[in-house]
């Protein structure tokens, strides 16, 4: 309920032309919760089933202290890769924890000025076209 309420507040702020403010620890927790649970969202977000691939990876990295998530797309689906040896990614998106939270929940486009991205743009486009909930 916490993140649902937070997103409703962010939606209202965005509708008024305001920039939503989200505390960093809350944003980090929200990103983690979404990326852990997203593989199980196909019942209400059917496009999530399209998030598969030949072992492609996307890294989400915060710029306001160190936090990162590596998502691995596999032929049978996707999920977080918690391997400490996973230093490289096919594509990377960087931003503050608050901006990444808004991004992964579809409230901020990955082309937004607040975000930096590098690597496989097709992979990023595929992710964001199919990860919306």
PDB file of C-alpha atoms in Angstrom:
ATOM      1  CA  UNK A   1       0.000   0.000   0.000  1.00  0.00           C
ATOM      2  CA  UNK A   2       2.902   2.330   0.696  1.00  0.00           C
ATOM      3  CA  UNK A   3       4.122   2.454  -2.902  1.00  0.00           C
ATOM      4  CA  UNK A   4       0.605   2.571  -4.336  1.00  0.00           C
ATOM      5  CA  UNK A   5      -0.118   5.628  -2.186  1.00  0.00           C
ATOM      6  CA  UNK A   6       3.241   7.170  -3.054  1.00  0.00           C
ATOM      7  CA  UNK A   7       2.544   6.742  -6.772  1.00  0.00           C
ATOM      8  CA  UNK A   8      -0.937   8.259  -6.470  1.00  0.00           C
ATOM      9  CA  UNK A   9       0.671  11.263  -4.790  1.00  0.00           C
ATOM     10  CA  UNK A  10       3.346  11.427  -7.515  1.00  0.00           C
ATOM     11  CA  UNK A  11       0.642  11.235 -10.200  1.00  0.00           C
ATOM     12  CA  UNK A  12      -1.194  14.158  -8.604  1.00  0.00           C
ATOM     13  CA  UNK A  13       2.002  16.194  -8.330  1.00  0.00           C
ATOM     14  CA  UNK A  14       2.930  15.464 -11.945  1.00  0.00           C
ATOM     15  CA  UNK A  15      -0.578  16.436 -13.073  1.00  0.00           C
ATOM     16  CA  UNK A  16      -0.068  19.797 -11.362  1.00  0.00           C
ATOM     17  CA  UNK A  17       3.308  20.239 -13.059  1.00  0.00           C
ATOM     18  CA  UNK A  18       5.256  19.636  -9.855  1.00  0.00           C
ATOM     19  CA  UNK A  19       8.303  17.441  -9.469  1.00  0.00           C
ATOM     20  CA  UNK A  20       7.556  14.654  -6.954  1.00  0.00           C
ATOM     21  CA  UNK A  21       9.926  14.448  -3.996  1.00  0.00           C
ATOM     22  CA  UNK A  22      10.666  10.953  -2.702  1.00  0.00           C
ATOM     23  CA  UNK A  23      13.036  10.182   0.166  1.00  0.00           C
ATOM     24  CA  UNK A  24      16.024   8.190  -1.044  1.00  0.00           C
ATOM     25  CA  UNK A  25      15.610   5.142   1.268  1.00  0.00           C
ATOM     26  CA  UNK A  26      11.951   4.874   0.301  1.00  0.00           C
ATOM     27  CA  UNK A  27      12.799   5.157  -3.408  1.00  0.00           C
ATOM     28  CA  UNK A  28      15.496   2.457  -3.142  1.00  0.00           C
ATOM     29  CA  UNK A  29      13.040   0.129  -1.391  1.00  0.00           C
ATOM     30  CA  UNK A  30      10.401   0.837  -4.040  1.00  0.00           C
ATOM     31  CA  UNK A  31      12.749   0.075  -6.929  1.00  0.00           C
ATOM     32  CA  UNK A  32      13.776  -3.165  -5.277  1.00  0.00           C
ATOM     33  CA  UNK A  33      10.185  -4.177  -4.587  1.00  0.00           C
ATOM     34  CA  UNK A  34       9.098  -3.554  -8.172  1.00  0.00           C
ATOM     35  CA  UNK A  35      12.038  -5.387  -9.766  1.00  0.00           C
ATOM     36  CA  UNK A  36      11.633  -8.380  -7.443  1.00  0.00           C
ATOM     37  CA  UNK A  37       7.880  -8.654  -8.011  1.00  0.00           C
ATOM     38  CA  UNK A  38       7.574  -7.638 -11.676  1.00  0.00           C
ATOM     39  CA  UNK A  39       8.177 -11.168 -13.054  1.00  0.00           C
ATOM     40  CA  UNK A  40       4.948 -12.215 -11.298  1.00  0.00           C
ATOM     41  CA  UNK A  41       2.801  -9.366 -12.669  1.00  0.00           C
ATOM     42  CA  UNK A  42       1.639 -10.973 -15.914  1.00  0.00           C
ATOM     43  CA  UNK A  43      -1.906 -11.491 -14.622  1.00  0.00           C
ATOM     44  CA  UNK A  44      -2.507  -7.719 -14.590  1.00  0.00           C
ATOM     45  CA  UNK A  45       0.349  -6.545 -16.847  1.00  0.00           C
ATOM     46  CA  UNK A  46       0.396  -9.081 -19.702  1.00  0.00           C
ATOM     47  CA  UNK A  47       3.196  -7.356 -21.653  1.00  0.00           C
ATOM     48  CA  UNK A  48       5.607  -8.338 -18.886  1.00  0.00           C
ATOM     49  CA  UNK A  49       5.590 -11.821 -20.497  1.00  0.00           C
ATOM     50  CA  UNK A  50       7.497 -10.259 -23.443  1.00  0.00           C
ATOM     51  CA  UNK A  51      10.466  -9.500 -21.194  1.00  0.00           C
ATOM     52  CA  UNK A  52      12.681 -12.347 -22.229  1.00  0.00           C
ATOM     53  CA  UNK A  53      15.815 -12.523 -24.280  1.00  0.00           C
ATOM     54  CA  UNK A  54      19.120 -14.233 -24.916  1.00  0.00           C
ATOM     55  CA  UNK A  55      20.767 -13.372 -21.591  1.00  0.00           C
ATOM     56  CA  UNK A  56      20.675  -9.586 -22.021  1.00  0.00           C
ATOM     57  CA  UNK A  57      21.193  -7.407 -18.955  1.00  0.00           C
ATOM     58  CA  UNK A  58      20.020  -3.977 -17.828  1.00  0.00           C
ATOM     59  CA  UNK A  59      21.602  -2.184 -14.879  1.00  0.00           C
ATOM     60  CA  UNK A  60      19.746   0.476 -12.908  1.00  0.00           C
ATOM     61  CA  UNK A  61      22.231   2.547 -10.862  1.00  0.00           C
ATOM     62  CA  UNK A  62      21.590   5.427  -8.492  1.00  0.00           C
ATOM     63  CA  UNK A  63      23.681   8.583  -8.693  1.00  0.00           C
ATOM     64  CA  UNK A  64      22.894   9.722  -5.151  1.00  0.00           C
ATOM     65  CA  UNK A  65      24.953   7.122  -3.284  1.00  0.00           C
ATOM     66  CA  UNK A  66      25.647   3.620  -4.407  1.00  0.00           C
ATOM     67  CA  UNK A  67      22.741   1.321  -5.163  1.00  0.00           C
ATOM     68  CA  UNK A  68      22.311  -0.824  -8.248  1.00  0.00           C
ATOM     69  CA  UNK A  69      20.139  -3.570  -9.671  1.00  0.00           C
ATOM     70  CA  UNK A  70      20.990  -5.876 -12.547  1.00  0.00           C
ATOM     71  CA  UNK A  71      18.066  -7.385 -14.420  1.00  0.00           C
ATOM     72  CA  UNK A  72      18.820 -10.383 -16.615  1.00  0.00           C
ATOM     73  CA  UNK A  73      16.509 -11.290 -19.484  1.00  0.00           C
ATOM     74  CA  UNK A  74      16.608 -15.010 -20.214  1.00  0.00           C
ATOM     75  CA  UNK A  75      14.787 -17.087 -22.837  1.00  0.00           C
ATOM     76  CA  UNK A  76      12.348 -18.235 -20.118  1.00  0.00           C
ATOM     77  CA  UNK A  77      11.761 -14.827 -18.474  1.00  0.00           C
ATOM     78  CA  UNK A  78      13.702 -12.335 -16.406  1.00  0.00           C
ATOM     79  CA  UNK A  79      14.742 -11.525 -12.880  1.00  0.00           C
ATOM     80  CA  UNK A  80      17.280  -9.797 -10.712  1.00  0.00           C
ATOM     81  CA  UNK A  81      20.833 -11.054 -10.974  1.00  0.00           C
ATOM     82  CA  UNK A  82      22.435 -10.859  -7.546  1.00  0.00           C
ATOM     83  CA  UNK A  83      25.765 -12.324  -8.640  1.00  0.00           C
ATOM     84  CA  UNK A  84      28.604 -10.160  -7.291  1.00  0.00           C
ATOM     85  CA  UNK A  85      30.622 -10.909 -10.440  1.00  0.00           C
ATOM     86  CA  UNK A  86      28.077  -9.191 -12.691  1.00  0.00           C
ATOM     87  CA  UNK A  87      29.951  -5.941 -13.367  1.00  0.00           C
ATOM     88  CA  UNK A  88      28.920  -5.289 -16.950  1.00  0.00           C
ATOM     89  CA  UNK A  89      25.533  -4.792 -18.514  1.00  0.00           C
ATOM     90  CA  UNK A  90      24.224  -4.532 -22.061  1.00  0.00           C
ATOM     91  CA  UNK A  91      22.434  -1.317 -21.090  1.00  0.00           C
ATOM     92  CA  UNK A  92      22.586   0.971 -18.058  1.00  0.00           C
ATOM     93  CA  UNK A  93      20.255   3.653 -16.743  1.00  0.00           C
ATOM     94  CA  UNK A  94      21.499   6.107 -14.100  1.00  0.00           C
ATOM     95  CA  UNK A  95      19.617   8.639 -12.026  1.00  0.00           C
ATOM     96  CA  UNK A  96      18.761   9.586  -8.501  1.00  0.00           C
ATOM     97  CA  UNK A  97      16.880   6.930  -6.569  1.00  0.00           C
ATOM     98  CA  UNK A  98      13.722   9.068  -6.754  1.00  0.00           C
ATOM     99  CA  UNK A  99      14.015   9.471 -10.528  1.00  0.00           C
ATOM    100  CA  UNK A 100      14.701   5.759 -11.023  1.00  0.00           C
ATOM    101  CA  UNK A 101      11.648   4.938  -8.915  1.00  0.00           C
ATOM    102  CA  UNK A 102       9.485   7.175 -11.093  1.00  0.00           C
ATOM    103  CA  UNK A 103      11.082   5.596 -14.170  1.00  0.00           C
ATOM    104  CA  UNK A 104      10.493   1.955 -13.239  1.00  0.00           C
ATOM    105  CA  UNK A 105       6.894   2.727 -12.311  1.00  0.00           C
ATOM    106  CA  UNK A 106       6.335   4.462 -15.657  1.00  0.00           C
ATOM    107  CA  UNK A 107       6.004   8.006 -14.309  1.00  0.00           C
ATOM    108  CA  UNK A 108       9.189   9.289 -15.968  1.00  0.00           C
ATOM    109  CA  UNK A 109      10.315   8.388 -19.506  1.00  0.00           C
ATOM    110  CA  UNK A 110      13.809   6.953 -19.830  1.00  0.00           C
ATOM    111  CA  UNK A 111      14.580   9.761 -22.297  1.00  0.00           C
ATOM    112  CA  UNK A 112      14.080  12.326 -19.493  1.00  0.00           C
ATOM    113  CA  UNK A 113      16.942  14.775 -18.907  1.00  0.00           C
ATOM    114  CA  UNK A 114      17.201  13.631 -15.288  1.00  0.00           C
ATOM    115  CA  UNK A 115      18.366  10.199 -16.459  1.00  0.00           C
ATOM    116  CA  UNK A 116      21.468   9.023 -18.276  1.00  0.00           C
ATOM    117  CA  UNK A 117      21.525   5.826 -20.275  1.00  0.00           C
ATOM    118  CA  UNK A 118      24.079   3.973 -22.314  1.00  0.00           C
ATOM    119  CA  UNK A 119      24.389   0.739 -24.170  1.00  0.00           C
ATOM    120  CA  UNK A 120      21.757  -1.139 -26.133  1.00  0.00           C
ATOM    121  CA  UNK A 121      18.978   1.389 -26.818  1.00  0.00           C
ATOM    122  CA  UNK A 122      16.818  -1.285 -28.463  1.00  0.00           C
ATOM    123  CA  UNK A 123      16.988  -3.345 -25.262  1.00  0.00           C
ATOM    124  CA  UNK A 124      15.977  -0.324 -23.160  1.00  0.00           C
ATOM    125  CA  UNK A 125      13.110   0.449 -25.518  1.00  0.00           C
ATOM    126  CA  UNK A 126      11.946  -3.167 -25.294  1.00  0.00           C
ATOM    127  CA  UNK A 127      12.142  -3.121 -21.482  1.00  0.00           C
ATOM    128  CA  UNK A 128      10.188   0.094 -21.036  1.00  0.00           C
ATOM    129  CA  UNK A 129       7.570  -0.830 -23.667  1.00  0.00           C
ATOM    130  CA  UNK A 130       6.807  -4.044 -21.789  1.00  0.00           C
ATOM    131  CA  UNK A 131       7.488  -3.369 -18.102  1.00  0.00           C
ATOM    132  CA  UNK A 132       4.702  -0.870 -17.434  1.00  0.00           C
ATOM    133  CA  UNK A 133       2.251  -1.897 -14.737  1.00  0.00           C
TER     134      UNK A 133
END
